[in-house]
mmCIF file of C-alpha atoms in Angstrom:
data_model
loop_
_atom_site.group_PDB
_atom_site.id
_atom_site.type_symbol
_atom_site.label_atom_id
_atom_site.label_comp_id
_atom_site.label_asym_id
_atom_site.label_seq_id
_atom_site.Cartn_x
_atom_site.Cartn_y
_atom_site.Cartn_z
ATOM 1 C CA UNK E 1 -150.924 -161.395 157.707
ATOM 2 C CA UNK E 2 -151.787 -159.572 154.506
ATOM 3 C CA UNK E 3 -150.085 -160.379 151.215
ATOM 4 C CA UNK E 4 -150.355 -158.470 147.877
ATOM 5 C CA UNK E 5 -151.221 -158.999 144.323
ATOM 6 C CA UNK E 6 -150.645 -157.124 140.970
ATOM 7 C CA UNK E 7 -153.611 -157.119 138.583
ATOM 8 C CA UNK E 8 -152.634 -156.111 135.033
ATOM 9 C CA UNK E 9 -155.248 -155.661 132.260
ATOM 10 C CA UNK E 10 -154.298 -154.770 128.664
ATOM 11 C CA UNK E 11 -156.698 -154.257 125.832
ATOM 12 C CA UNK E 12 -156.349 -152.776 122.247
ATOM 13 C CA UNK E 13 -158.044 -149.421 121.792
ATOM 14 C CA UNK E 14 -160.582 -149.210 119.045
ATOM 15 C CA UNK E 15 -159.158 -147.157 116.147
ATOM 16 C CA UNK E 16 -160.377 -143.605 116.355
ATOM 17 C CA UNK E 17 -161.286 -143.865 120.065
ATOM 18 C CA UNK E 18 -157.992 -142.809 121.658
ATOM 19 C CA UNK E 19 -158.719 -139.073 121.844
ATOM 20 C CA UNK E 20 -162.116 -139.654 123.469
ATOM 21 C CA UNK E 21 -160.478 -142.157 125.771
ATOM 22 C CA UNK E 22 -157.693 -139.706 126.782
ATOM 23 C CA UNK E 23 -160.330 -137.011 127.586
ATOM 24 C CA UNK E 24 -162.381 -139.563 129.584
ATOM 25 C CA UNK E 25 -159.291 -140.634 131.639
ATOM 26 C CA UNK E 26 -158.397 -136.973 132.281
ATOM 27 C CA UNK E 27 -161.881 -136.652 133.919
ATOM 28 C CA UNK E 28 -161.164 -139.873 135.864
ATOM 29 C CA UNK E 29 -157.918 -138.473 137.065
ATOM 30 C CA UNK E 30 -159.350 -135.052 137.942
ATOM 31 C CA UNK E 31 -161.798 -136.808 140.256
ATOM 32 C CA UNK E 32 -159.827 -139.749 141.447
ATOM 33 C CA UNK E 33 -160.102 -138.698 145.135
ATOM 34 C CA UNK E 34 -163.848 -138.415 144.968
ATOM 35 C CA UNK E 35 -166.164 -141.158 146.125
ATOM 36 C CA UNK E 36 -168.563 -140.418 143.431
ATOM 37 C CA UNK E 37 -165.975 -140.046 140.611
ATOM 38 C CA UNK E 38 -166.204 -142.151 137.443
ATOM 39 C CA UNK E 39 -163.825 -144.561 139.155
ATOM 40 C CA UNK E 40 -164.367 -144.002 142.904
ATOM 41 C CA UNK E 41 -160.849 -145.075 144.062
ATOM 42 C CA UNK E 42 -161.386 -144.222 147.724
ATOM 43 C CA UNK E 43 -164.107 -146.924 147.892
ATOM 44 C CA UNK E 44 -161.631 -149.552 146.725
ATOM 45 C CA UNK E 45 -160.320 -150.294 150.193
ATOM 46 C CA UNK E 46 -158.084 -153.134 148.946
ATOM 47 C CA UNK E 47 -156.107 -150.932 146.568
ATOM 48 C CA UNK E 48 -152.746 -149.385 147.464
ATOM 49 C CA UNK E 49 -151.982 -148.002 143.974
ATOM 50 C CA UNK E 50 -153.904 -148.026 140.692
ATOM 51 C CA UNK E 51 -153.296 -146.539 137.188
ATOM 52 C CA UNK E 52 -154.482 -146.237 133.620
ATOM 53 C CA UNK E 53 -151.866 -145.890 130.951
ATOM 54 C CA UNK E 54 -152.458 -145.483 127.263
ATOM 55 C CA UNK E 55 -149.656 -147.224 125.352
ATOM 56 C CA UNK E 56 -149.456 -145.339 122.096
ATOM 57 C CA UNK E 57 -149.263 -147.056 118.654
ATOM 58 C CA UNK E 58 -145.723 -148.224 118.008
ATOM 59 C CA UNK E 59 -143.615 -150.036 115.456
ATOM 60 C CA UNK E 60 -141.801 -153.189 116.438
ATOM 61 C CA UNK E 61 -138.182 -154.106 115.363
ATOM 62 C CA UNK E 62 -139.522 -155.736 112.177
ATOM 63 C CA UNK E 63 -141.433 -152.597 111.038
ATOM 64 C CA UNK E 64 -144.807 -154.055 112.032
ATOM 65 C CA UNK E 65 -147.420 -151.718 113.791
ATOM 66 C CA UNK E 66 -148.272 -152.451 117.406
ATOM 67 C CA UNK E 67 -151.756 -150.996 117.983
ATOM 68 C CA UNK E 68 -152.411 -148.515 120.794
ATOM 69 C CA UNK E 69 -153.498 -150.313 123.997
ATOM 70 C CA UNK E 70 -155.014 -149.389 127.380
ATOM 71 C CA UNK E 71 -153.334 -150.719 130.514
ATOM 72 C CA UNK E 72 -155.156 -150.737 133.897
ATOM 73 C CA UNK E 73 -153.179 -152.036 136.836
ATOM 74 C CA UNK E 74 -153.683 -152.206 140.644
ATOM 75 C CA UNK E 75 -151.473 -153.167 143.573
ATOM 76 C CA UNK E 76 -153.924 -154.780 146.040
ATOM 77 C CA UNK E 77 -154.411 -156.839 149.242
ATOM 78 C CA UNK E 78 -155.153 -160.452 148.548
ATOM 79 C CA UNK E 79 -157.266 -162.451 148.118
ATOM 80 C CA UNK E 80 -157.826 -161.774 144.373
ATOM 81 C CA UNK E 81 -161.455 -162.769 144.340
ATOM 82 C CA UNK E 82 -162.263 -160.101 147.082
ATOM 83 C CA UNK E 83 -160.401 -157.507 144.964
ATOM 84 C CA UNK E 84 -162.438 -158.531 141.837
ATOM 85 C CA UNK E 85 -165.676 -158.194 143.777
ATOM 86 C CA UNK E 86 -164.769 -154.737 145.078
ATOM 87 C CA UNK E 87 -163.744 -153.517 141.629
ATOM 88 C CA UNK E 88 -166.990 -154.681 140.067
ATOM 89 C CA UNK E 89 -169.142 -153.482 142.893
ATOM 90 C CA UNK E 90 -167.853 -149.945 143.288
ATOM 91 C CA UNK E 91 -166.003 -149.152 139.960
ATOM 92 C CA UNK E 92 -167.862 -151.488 137.618
ATOM 93 C CA UNK E 93 -169.961 -148.797 135.913
ATOM 94 C CA UNK E 94 -166.819 -146.590 135.390
ATOM 95 C CA UNK E 95 -164.698 -149.470 134.176
ATOM 96 C CA UNK E 96 -167.493 -150.416 131.738
ATOM 97 C CA UNK E 97 -167.389 -146.862 130.311
ATOM 98 C CA UNK E 98 -163.623 -146.839 130.037
ATOM 99 C CA UNK E 99 -163.167 -150.326 128.458
ATOM 100 C CA UNK E 100 -166.016 -149.637 126.034
ATOM 101 C CA UNK E 101 -163.316 -147.904 124.104
ATOM 102 C CA UNK E 102 -161.495 -151.149 123.597
ATOM 103 C CA UNK E 103 -161.655 -153.828 120.987
ATOM 104 C CA UNK E 104 -164.009 -156.820 121.436
ATOM 105 C CA UNK E 105 -165.769 -155.174 124.428
ATOM 106 C CA UNK E 106 -169.482 -156.038 124.613
ATOM 107 C CA UNK E 107 -171.412 -152.843 124.173
ATOM 108 C CA UNK E 108 -174.808 -152.122 125.626
ATOM 109 C CA UNK E 109 -176.129 -151.782 129.079
ATOM 110 C CA UNK E 110 -173.871 -152.283 132.031
ATOM 111 C CA UNK E 111 -173.457 -155.901 132.887
ATOM 112 C CA UNK E 112 -171.183 -156.702 135.831
ATOM 113 C CA UNK E 113 -170.802 -160.379 134.830
ATOM 114 C CA UNK E 114 -169.770 -159.587 131.286
ATOM 115 C CA UNK E 115 -167.465 -156.831 132.580
ATOM 116 C CA UNK E 116 -165.618 -159.198 134.779
ATOM 117 C CA UNK E 117 -165.363 -161.746 132.077
ATOM 118 C CA UNK E 118 -163.796 -159.297 129.764
ATOM 119 C CA UNK E 119 -161.284 -157.954 132.213
ATOM 120 C CA UNK E 120 -160.264 -161.495 133.278
ATOM 121 C CA UNK E 121 -159.769 -162.463 129.675
ATOM 122 C CA UNK E 122 -157.547 -159.529 129.190
ATOM 123 C CA UNK E 123 -155.481 -159.861 132.324
ATOM 124 C CA UNK E 124 -151.888 -160.893 132.161
ATOM 125 C CA UNK E 125 -149.532 -162.006 134.865
ATOM 126 C CA UNK E 126 -146.530 -159.865 135.669
ATOM 127 C CA UNK E 127 -143.161 -161.597 135.038
ATOM 128 C CA UNK E 128 -141.750 -159.842 138.125
ATOM 129 C CA UNK E 129 -143.732 -158.287 140.903
ATOM 130 C CA UNK E 130 -141.706 -156.441 143.523
ATOM 131 C CA UNK E 131 -143.324 -155.520 146.887
ATOM 132 C CA UNK E 132 -141.272 -152.877 148.888
ATOM 133 C CA UNK E 133 -143.651 -152.461 151.815
ATOM 134 C CA UNK E 134 -145.198 -155.803 152.296
ATOM 135 C CA UNK E 135 -147.528 -157.633 154.689
ATOM 136 C CA UNK E 136 -149.603 -154.500 155.500
ATOM 137 C CA UNK E 137 -153.146 -153.912 154.350
ATOM 138 C CA UNK E 138 -154.267 -150.478 153.147
ATOM 139 C CA UNK E 139 -156.173 -150.122 156.299
ATOM 140 C CA UNK E 140 -153.232 -151.210 158.493
ATOM 141 C CA UNK E 141 -151.077 -148.547 156.892
ATOM 142 C CA UNK E 142 -153.756 -145.902 157.654
ATOM 143 C CA UNK E 143 -154.321 -147.049 161.144
ATOM 144 C CA UNK E 144 -150.696 -147.035 162.076
ATOM 145 C CA UNK E 145 -150.294 -143.541 160.539
ATOM 146 C CA UNK E 146 -153.210 -142.285 162.761
ATOM 147 C CA UNK E 147 -151.616 -144.057 165.801
ATOM 148 C CA UNK E 148 -148.179 -142.469 165.353
ATOM 149 C CA UNK E 149 -149.801 -138.963 164.826
ATOM 150 C CA UNK E 150 -151.942 -139.406 167.922
ATOM 151 C CA UNK E 151 -148.962 -140.451 170.053
ATOM 152 C CA UNK E 152 -146.950 -137.548 168.700
ATOM 153 C CA UNK E 153 -149.779 -135.120 169.571
ATOM 154 C CA UNK E 154 -150.050 -136.697 173.071
ATOM 155 C CA UNK E 155 -146.270 -136.355 173.633
ATOM 156 C CA UNK E 156 -146.141 -132.799 172.458
ATOM 157 C CA UNK E 157 -149.028 -131.774 174.800
ATOM 158 C CA UNK E 158 -147.520 -133.440 177.855
ATOM 159 C CA UNK E 159 -143.878 -132.396 177.506
ATOM 160 C CA UNK E 160 -143.946 -130.492 180.728
ATOM 161 C CA UNK E 161 -145.363 -133.444 182.657
ATOM 162 C CA UNK E 162 -142.711 -135.708 181.209
ATOM 163 C CA UNK E 163 -139.826 -133.690 182.621
ATOM 164 C CA UNK E 164 -137.695 -135.660 185.006
ATOM 165 C CA UNK E 165 -139.205 -138.979 183.956
ATOM 166 C CA UNK E 166 -137.290 -141.776 182.458
ATOM 167 C CA UNK E 167 -138.001 -142.835 178.869
ATOM 168 C CA UNK E 168 -139.584 -146.054 180.199
ATOM 169 C CA UNK E 169 -141.934 -144.071 182.347
ATOM 170 C CA UNK E 170 -142.812 -141.834 179.413
ATOM 171 C CA UNK E 171 -143.479 -145.045 177.314
ATOM 172 C CA UNK E 172 -145.817 -146.278 180.057
ATOM 173 C CA UNK E 173 -147.798 -143.062 179.908
ATOM 174 C CA UNK E 174 -148.058 -143.312 176.217
ATOM 175 C CA UNK E 175 -149.240 -147.019 176.382
ATOM 176 C CA UNK E 176 -151.890 -145.945 179.009
ATOM 177 C CA UNK E 177 -153.099 -143.159 176.724
ATOM 178 C CA UNK E 178 -153.449 -145.496 173.714
ATOM 179 C CA UNK E 179 -155.215 -148.187 175.650
ATOM 180 C CA UNK E 180 -157.644 -145.696 177.110
ATOM 181 C CA UNK E 181 -158.794 -144.605 173.621
ATOM 182 C CA UNK E 182 -161.675 -146.535 171.956
ATOM 183 C CA UNK E 183 -160.351 -145.463 168.569
ATOM 184 C CA UNK E 184 -157.183 -147.490 169.142
ATOM 185 C CA UNK E 185 -158.711 -150.659 170.460
ATOM 186 C CA UNK E 186 -157.229 -152.475 167.472
ATOM 187 C CA UNK E 187 -153.695 -151.508 168.715
ATOM 188 C CA UNK E 188 -154.219 -153.409 172.045
ATOM 189 C CA UNK E 189 -152.546 -156.425 170.428
ATOM 190 C CA UNK E 190 -149.723 -156.732 167.879
ATOM 191 C CA UNK E 191 -150.403 -157.274 164.232
ATOM 192 C CA UNK E 192 -150.288 -161.049 163.618
ATOM 193 C CA UNK E 193 -146.982 -162.097 161.987
ATOM 194 C CA UNK E 194 -146.234 -165.013 159.727
ATOM 195 C CA UNK E 195 -147.412 -168.336 161.032
ATOM 196 C CA UNK E 196 -145.526 -171.600 160.932
ATOM 197 C CA UNK E 197 -147.251 -172.781 157.801
ATOM 198 C CA UNK E 198 -146.443 -169.476 155.926
ATOM 199 C CA UNK E 199 -142.756 -169.748 157.078
ATOM 200 C CA UNK E 200 -142.495 -173.364 156.071
ATOM 201 C CA UNK E 201 -143.769 -172.556 152.589
ATOM 202 C CA UNK E 202 -141.687 -169.365 152.199
ATOM 203 C CA UNK E 203 -138.285 -170.689 153.389
ATOM 204 C CA UNK E 204 -139.023 -174.249 152.216
ATOM 205 C CA UNK E 205 -139.379 -172.910 148.687
ATOM 206 C CA UNK E 206 -136.032 -171.205 148.950
ATOM 207 C CA UNK E 207 -134.217 -174.276 150.358
ATOM 208 C CA UNK E 208 -135.859 -176.522 147.681
ATOM 209 C CA UNK E 209 -134.775 -174.131 144.935
ATOM 210 C CA UNK E 210 -131.229 -174.087 146.206
ATOM 211 C CA UNK E 211 -131.152 -177.875 146.513
ATOM 212 C CA UNK E 212 -132.490 -178.446 143.033
ATOM 213 C CA UNK E 213 -131.095 -175.285 141.350
ATOM 214 C CA UNK E 214 -127.397 -175.588 142.428
ATOM 215 C CA UNK E 215 -126.862 -179.209 140.868
ATOM 216 C CA UNK E 216 -128.789 -178.086 137.685
ATOM 217 C CA UNK E 217 -126.603 -175.004 137.289
ATOM 218 C CA UNK E 218 -123.433 -177.088 137.726
ATOM 219 C CA UNK E 219 -124.548 -179.568 135.169
ATOM 220 C CA UNK E 220 -125.629 -176.903 132.726
ATOM 221 C CA UNK E 221 -122.623 -174.690 133.350
ATOM 222 C CA UNK E 222 -121.045 -175.176 129.947
ATOM 223 C CA UNK E 223 -124.376 -174.392 128.242
ATOM 224 C CA UNK E 224 -124.846 -171.310 130.443
ATOM 225 C CA UNK E 225 -121.385 -170.072 129.459
ATOM 226 C CA UNK E 226 -122.164 -170.615 125.743
ATOM 227 C CA UNK E 227 -125.500 -168.815 126.193
ATOM 228 C CA UNK E 228 -123.844 -165.793 127.843
ATOM 229 C CA UNK E 229 -121.169 -165.731 125.172
ATOM 230 C CA UNK E 230 -123.982 -165.665 122.477
ATOM 231 C CA UNK E 231 -125.404 -162.615 124.154
ATOM 232 C CA UNK E 232 -122.000 -161.058 124.534
ATOM 233 C CA UNK E 233 -121.373 -161.465 120.722
ATOM 234 C CA UNK E 234 -124.710 -159.790 120.110
ATOM 235 C CA UNK E 235 -123.742 -157.013 122.428
ATOM 236 C CA UNK E 236 -120.456 -156.432 120.537
ATOM 237 C CA UNK E 237 -122.167 -156.389 117.168
ATOM 238 C CA UNK E 238 -125.060 -154.263 118.103
ATOM 239 C CA UNK E 239 -124.789 -150.503 118.622
ATOM 240 C CA UNK E 240 -127.659 -148.859 120.644
ATOM 241 C CA UNK E 241 -130.242 -147.054 118.753
ATOM 242 C CA UNK E 242 -130.554 -143.210 119.291
ATOM 243 C CA UNK E 243 -133.090 -142.171 121.827
ATOM 244 C CA UNK E 244 -134.753 -139.004 120.716
ATOM 245 C CA UNK E 245 -136.264 -136.813 123.376
ATOM 246 C CA UNK E 246 -139.281 -134.784 122.448
ATOM 247 C CA UNK E 247 -139.504 -131.641 124.684
ATOM 248 C CA UNK E 248 -143.323 -131.656 124.592
ATOM 249 C CA UNK E 249 -143.415 -135.256 125.730
ATOM 250 C CA UNK E 250 -140.999 -134.379 128.533
ATOM 251 C CA UNK E 251 -143.144 -131.590 129.654
ATOM 252 C CA UNK E 252 -146.280 -133.982 129.634
ATOM 253 C CA UNK E 253 -144.312 -136.467 131.758
ATOM 254 C CA UNK E 254 -143.397 -133.828 134.325
ATOM 255 C CA UNK E 255 -146.911 -132.676 134.611
ATOM 256 C CA UNK E 256 -148.166 -136.152 135.449
ATOM 257 C CA UNK E 257 -145.401 -137.849 137.335
ATOM 258 C CA UNK E 258 -144.774 -135.862 140.544
ATOM 259 C CA UNK E 259 -146.659 -135.561 143.791
ATOM 260 C CA UNK E 260 -145.785 -134.040 147.165
ATOM 261 C CA UNK E 261 -144.346 -137.323 148.500
ATOM 262 C CA UNK E 262 -144.809 -140.096 146.072
ATOM 263 C CA UNK E 263 -144.611 -140.449 142.286
ATOM 264 C CA UNK E 264 -145.106 -143.030 139.593
ATOM 265 C CA UNK E 265 -143.057 -144.282 136.631
ATOM 266 C CA UNK E 266 -144.423 -145.973 133.534
ATOM 267 C CA UNK E 267 -142.207 -147.024 130.649
ATOM 268 C CA UNK E 268 -142.601 -149.294 127.575
ATOM 269 C CA UNK E 269 -139.917 -150.242 125.118
ATOM 270 C CA UNK E 270 -139.292 -152.707 122.250
ATOM 271 C CA UNK E 271 -137.387 -155.813 123.050
ATOM 272 C CA UNK E 272 -134.315 -156.589 121.185
ATOM 273 C CA UNK E 273 -135.118 -159.149 118.392
ATOM 274 C CA UNK E 274 -134.302 -162.780 118.692
ATOM 275 C CA UNK E 275 -135.287 -165.910 120.597
ATOM 276 C CA UNK E 276 -132.207 -165.736 122.847
ATOM 277 C CA UNK E 277 -132.989 -162.292 124.026
ATOM 278 C CA UNK E 278 -136.555 -163.067 124.802
ATOM 279 C CA UNK E 279 -135.742 -166.234 126.659
ATOM 280 C CA UNK E 280 -132.920 -164.644 128.516
ATOM 281 C CA UNK E 281 -135.203 -161.893 129.667
ATOM 282 C CA UNK E 282 -137.949 -164.296 130.775
ATOM 283 C CA UNK E 283 -135.503 -166.356 132.761
ATOM 284 C CA UNK E 284 -133.932 -163.318 134.465
ATOM 285 C CA UNK E 285 -137.313 -161.777 135.280
ATOM 286 C CA UNK E 286 -138.553 -165.205 136.605
ATOM 287 C CA UNK E 287 -135.468 -165.493 138.898
ATOM 288 C CA UNK E 288 -135.891 -161.891 140.043
ATOM 289 C CA UNK E 289 -139.618 -162.565 140.898
ATOM 290 C CA UNK E 290 -138.573 -165.597 142.909
ATOM 291 C CA UNK E 291 -135.564 -164.136 144.753
ATOM 292 C CA UNK E 292 -136.822 -160.585 145.301
ATOM 293 C CA UNK E 293 -138.776 -161.511 148.559
ATOM 294 C CA UNK E 294 -135.592 -162.928 150.011
ATOM 295 C CA UNK E 295 -132.984 -160.453 148.711
ATOM 296 C CA UNK E 296 -134.748 -157.141 147.980
ATOM 297 C CA UNK E 297 -136.919 -156.813 151.090
ATOM 298 C CA UNK E 298 -138.043 -153.898 153.292
ATOM 299 C CA UNK E 299 -138.428 -151.352 150.554
ATOM 300 C CA UNK E 300 -135.020 -151.725 148.869
ATOM 301 C CA UNK E 301 -135.330 -152.766 145.226
ATOM 302 C CA UNK E 302 -131.671 -153.582 144.370
ATOM 303 C CA UNK E 303 -130.713 -151.185 147.100
ATOM 304 C CA UNK E 304 -133.025 -148.339 146.127
ATOM 305 C CA UNK E 305 -134.892 -147.566 149.365
ATOM 306 C CA UNK E 306 -137.895 -145.691 147.994
ATOM 307 C CA UNK E 307 -139.983 -148.179 145.971
ATOM 308 C CA UNK E 308 -143.423 -149.273 147.183
ATOM 309 C CA UNK E 309 -144.374 -151.592 144.388
ATOM 310 C CA UNK E 310 -142.919 -152.385 140.913
ATOM 311 C CA UNK E 311 -143.695 -154.809 138.061
ATOM 312 C CA UNK E 312 -142.286 -155.964 134.716
ATOM 313 C CA UNK E 313 -144.487 -157.306 132.030
ATOM 314 C CA UNK E 314 -143.588 -158.741 128.629
ATOM 315 C CA UNK E 315 -146.385 -157.738 126.321
ATOM 316 C CA UNK E 316 -147.424 -157.915 122.599
ATOM 317 C CA UNK E 317 -146.264 -161.459 122.109
ATOM 318 C CA UNK E 318 -142.823 -160.841 123.516
ATOM 319 C CA UNK E 319 -142.253 -157.653 121.396
ATOM 320 C CA UNK E 320 -142.249 -155.126 124.275
ATOM 321 C CA UNK E 321 -141.355 -154.755 128.006
ATOM 322 C CA UNK E 322 -143.673 -152.716 130.247
ATOM 323 C CA UNK E 323 -142.232 -151.394 133.520
ATOM 324 C CA UNK E 324 -144.402 -149.720 136.159
ATOM 325 C CA UNK E 325 -143.374 -148.482 139.650
ATOM 326 C CA UNK E 326 -144.537 -146.434 142.553
ATOM 327 C CA UNK E 327 -141.872 -144.629 144.544
ATOM 328 C CA UNK E 328 -140.917 -141.738 146.831
ATOM 329 C CA UNK E 329 -139.451 -138.495 145.634
ATOM 330 C CA UNK E 330 -139.120 -137.242 142.051
ATOM 331 C CA UNK E 331 -138.116 -138.851 138.814
ATOM 332 C CA UNK E 332 -134.683 -137.265 138.523
ATOM 333 C CA UNK E 333 -133.645 -138.675 141.990
ATOM 334 C CA UNK E 334 -135.311 -141.933 141.177
ATOM 335 C CA UNK E 335 -133.398 -142.468 137.846
ATOM 336 C CA UNK E 336 -130.076 -141.372 139.553
ATOM 337 C CA UNK E 337 -130.605 -144.071 142.108
ATOM 338 C CA UNK E 338 -130.897 -146.459 139.188
ATOM 339 C CA UNK E 339 -127.509 -145.297 138.006
ATOM 340 C CA UNK E 340 -125.672 -144.921 141.399
ATOM 341 C CA UNK E 341 -127.180 -147.713 143.453
ATOM 342 C CA UNK E 342 -128.699 -150.463 141.213
ATOM 343 C CA UNK E 343 -126.918 -150.009 137.877
ATOM 344 C CA UNK E 344 -125.692 -153.587 137.417
ATOM 345 C CA UNK E 345 -128.802 -155.343 138.706
ATOM 346 C CA UNK E 346 -131.241 -153.326 136.669
ATOM 347 C CA UNK E 347 -128.993 -153.318 133.543
ATOM 348 C CA UNK E 348 -129.237 -157.122 133.720
ATOM 349 C CA UNK E 349 -132.991 -156.777 133.150
ATOM 350 C CA UNK E 350 -133.333 -153.666 130.947
ATOM 351 C CA UNK E 351 -130.362 -154.282 128.664
ATOM 352 C CA UNK E 352 -132.611 -156.477 126.495
ATOM 353 C CA UNK E 353 -134.514 -153.490 125.226
ATOM 354 C CA UNK E 354 -133.821 -151.359 122.171
ATOM 355 C CA UNK E 355 -131.813 -148.187 122.825
ATOM 356 C CA UNK E 356 -130.401 -149.226 126.252
ATOM 357 C CA UNK E 357 -126.726 -148.000 126.536
ATOM 358 C CA UNK E 358 -124.158 -150.544 125.414
ATOM 359 C CA UNK E 359 -123.433 -153.435 127.782
ATOM 360 C CA UNK E 360 -120.985 -156.322 128.149
ATOM 361 C CA UNK E 361 -122.088 -159.488 129.628
ATOM 362 C CA UNK E 362 -125.464 -157.894 130.523
ATOM 363 C CA UNK E 363 -124.140 -156.211 133.784
ATOM 364 C CA UNK E 364 -121.162 -154.045 132.721
ATOM 365 C CA UNK E 365 -121.664 -150.576 131.142
ATOM 366 C CA UNK E 366 -125.373 -149.908 130.622
ATOM 367 C CA UNK E 367 -126.713 -147.558 133.340
ATOM 368 C CA UNK E 368 -123.141 -146.432 134.218
ATOM 369 C CA UNK E 369 -123.381 -144.258 131.058
ATOM 370 C CA UNK E 370 -125.524 -141.791 132.889
ATOM 371 C CA UNK E 371 -126.323 -139.558 129.932
ATOM 372 C CA UNK E 372 -127.428 -142.260 127.591
ATOM 373 C CA UNK E 373 -129.308 -144.091 130.379
ATOM 374 C CA UNK E 374 -131.366 -140.947 131.162
ATOM 375 C CA UNK E 375 -132.048 -140.470 127.426
ATOM 376 C CA UNK E 376 -133.215 -144.192 127.191
ATOM 377 C CA UNK E 377 -135.401 -143.861 130.273
ATOM 378 C CA UNK E 378 -137.109 -140.621 129.133
ATOM 379 C CA UNK E 379 -137.532 -141.900 125.555
ATOM 380 C CA UNK E 380 -139.301 -144.969 126.826
ATOM 381 C CA UNK E 381 -141.216 -143.370 129.620
ATOM 382 C CA UNK E 382 -144.857 -142.797 128.797
ATOM 383 C CA UNK E 383 -147.504 -140.568 130.342
ATOM 384 C CA UNK E 384 -149.586 -142.188 133.166
ATOM 385 C CA UNK E 385 -153.041 -140.941 132.389
ATOM 386 C CA UNK E 386 -154.536 -141.831 135.787
ATOM 387 C CA UNK E 387 -152.597 -142.539 139.042
ATOM 388 C CA UNK E 388 -154.105 -143.215 142.458
ATOM 389 C CA UNK E 389 -152.374 -143.772 145.764
ATOM 390 C CA UNK E 390 -154.318 -144.757 148.889
ATOM 391 C CA UNK E 391 -151.745 -143.298 151.211
ATOM 392 C CA UNK E 392 -150.049 -140.627 149.114
ATOM 393 C CA UNK E 393 -148.476 -138.799 151.982
ATOM 394 C CA UNK E 394 -146.379 -141.624 153.280
ATOM 395 C CA UNK E 395 -142.878 -142.636 152.223
ATOM 396 C CA UNK E 396 -141.585 -146.222 152.451
ATOM 397 C CA UNK E 397 -139.623 -145.119 155.506
ATOM 398 C CA UNK E 398 -142.759 -143.517 157.094
ATOM 399 C CA UNK E 399 -144.621 -146.791 156.712
ATOM 400 C CA UNK E 400 -141.897 -148.931 158.400
ATOM 401 C CA UNK E 401 -141.393 -146.323 161.187
ATOM 402 C CA UNK E 402 -145.125 -146.206 161.889
ATOM 403 C CA UNK E 403 -145.104 -150.036 162.255
ATOM 404 C CA UNK E 404 -142.144 -149.738 164.678
ATOM 405 C CA UNK E 405 -144.017 -147.123 166.742
ATOM 406 C CA UNK E 406 -146.842 -149.604 167.062
ATOM 407 C CA UNK E 407 -144.546 -152.444 167.872
ATOM 408 C CA UNK E 408 -142.978 -150.434 170.697
ATOM 409 C CA UNK E 409 -146.251 -150.583 172.627
ATOM 410 C CA UNK E 410 -145.857 -154.370 173.379
ATOM 411 C CA UNK E 411 -143.522 -156.340 175.490
ATOM 412 C CA UNK E 412 -140.751 -155.174 177.722
ATOM 413 C CA UNK E 413 -138.065 -152.636 176.726
ATOM 414 C CA UNK E 414 -134.804 -151.541 178.229
ATOM 415 C CA UNK E 415 -134.235 -147.810 178.958
ATOM 416 C CA UNK E 416 -131.992 -147.741 175.822
ATOM 417 C CA UNK E 417 -134.652 -149.444 173.660
ATOM 418 C CA UNK E 418 -137.323 -147.042 174.942
ATOM 419 C CA UNK E 419 -135.101 -144.073 174.050
ATOM 420 C CA UNK E 420 -134.704 -145.408 170.536
ATOM 421 C CA UNK E 421 -138.370 -146.012 170.240
ATOM 422 C CA UNK E 422 -139.283 -142.489 171.403
ATOM 423 C CA UNK E 423 -136.914 -141.092 168.682
ATOM 424 C CA UNK E 424 -139.312 -142.478 166.086
ATOM 425 C CA UNK E 425 -142.235 -140.308 167.334
#
């Protein structure tokens, strides 16, 4: 059973190199679907999504300059070492060229060992990594798409011969067709599910956390109440900063963010100052990272049913939050879902950034102020210079349905179950 990882690499850009790097990344993006591009993404068979984002120079809450940085991220199929080997083997020369624009990079002729050392040294772990469509490799997603399309074509071509037959009989014809095709030999058996060891680790961790966490929470409840009150006092005293929207920046975002089916979202914002704010954010992101596989599963991030992968990172020594996601649809719908479906849950995480709409107790208000939330989101959203999706024409729902079509080839179904299964085709 395939599990997934999130690689995040951040490096400061050499002063004076940002314009050159921007142009280089445009060339990378223009040729991202080519196997002979600067970064030949199609050769990276473990990668679901990848992106390069230039984080422009900024000023922190104390007036200090945060230098411009380059972020390179991937959502990939574990194990990590295989992913590293694939990156270096197929994209190494291109990554060497890109990161030569960054501080402390060892210039000279391409050296795969030095490249990996540099990238590993500049990699950081996401505080929260959300997987919406999990336990499927890039290849499995592609295979199941082809299988569903083939079954659909077969069913369309045989509509006349299916007349008068029960849905169970039609299913048997489809199964015979699939099993007779050498291209779908892999579909003769179900995809392996989680084994006993995985289940023991997965659910054992939850049970252990409950057994240990509940008593700790009860003991620390007075401290937690005081902690929340300190945050509340800060909320009352602080008025959100104004979020100015630059029309040119908005046009650039629109040009980069939308696709036919999927889109991406990249945003970076300053954290509110103070030790309490930073530690509160770290704790909430840690809890979200732990609980997400149990609570927000099957493509529903806090109820939003369109998210493939998302991650939160705290960067620049706790001064900024970086949020990256890959989702279905367009940005307007996506942000409206934040407001209408997941307002309180996401307010709990984002309310610790400068300019977020006024909140109370970290969950009330916030995203419910739709106008100010949209202004905050657009103000902090940054252009994604390069974005690659391995299966760009599939929604979250498509991926799940394709797996259900495959699952329907195995075992015994009732006539009612067969009818439901055929409706997926």
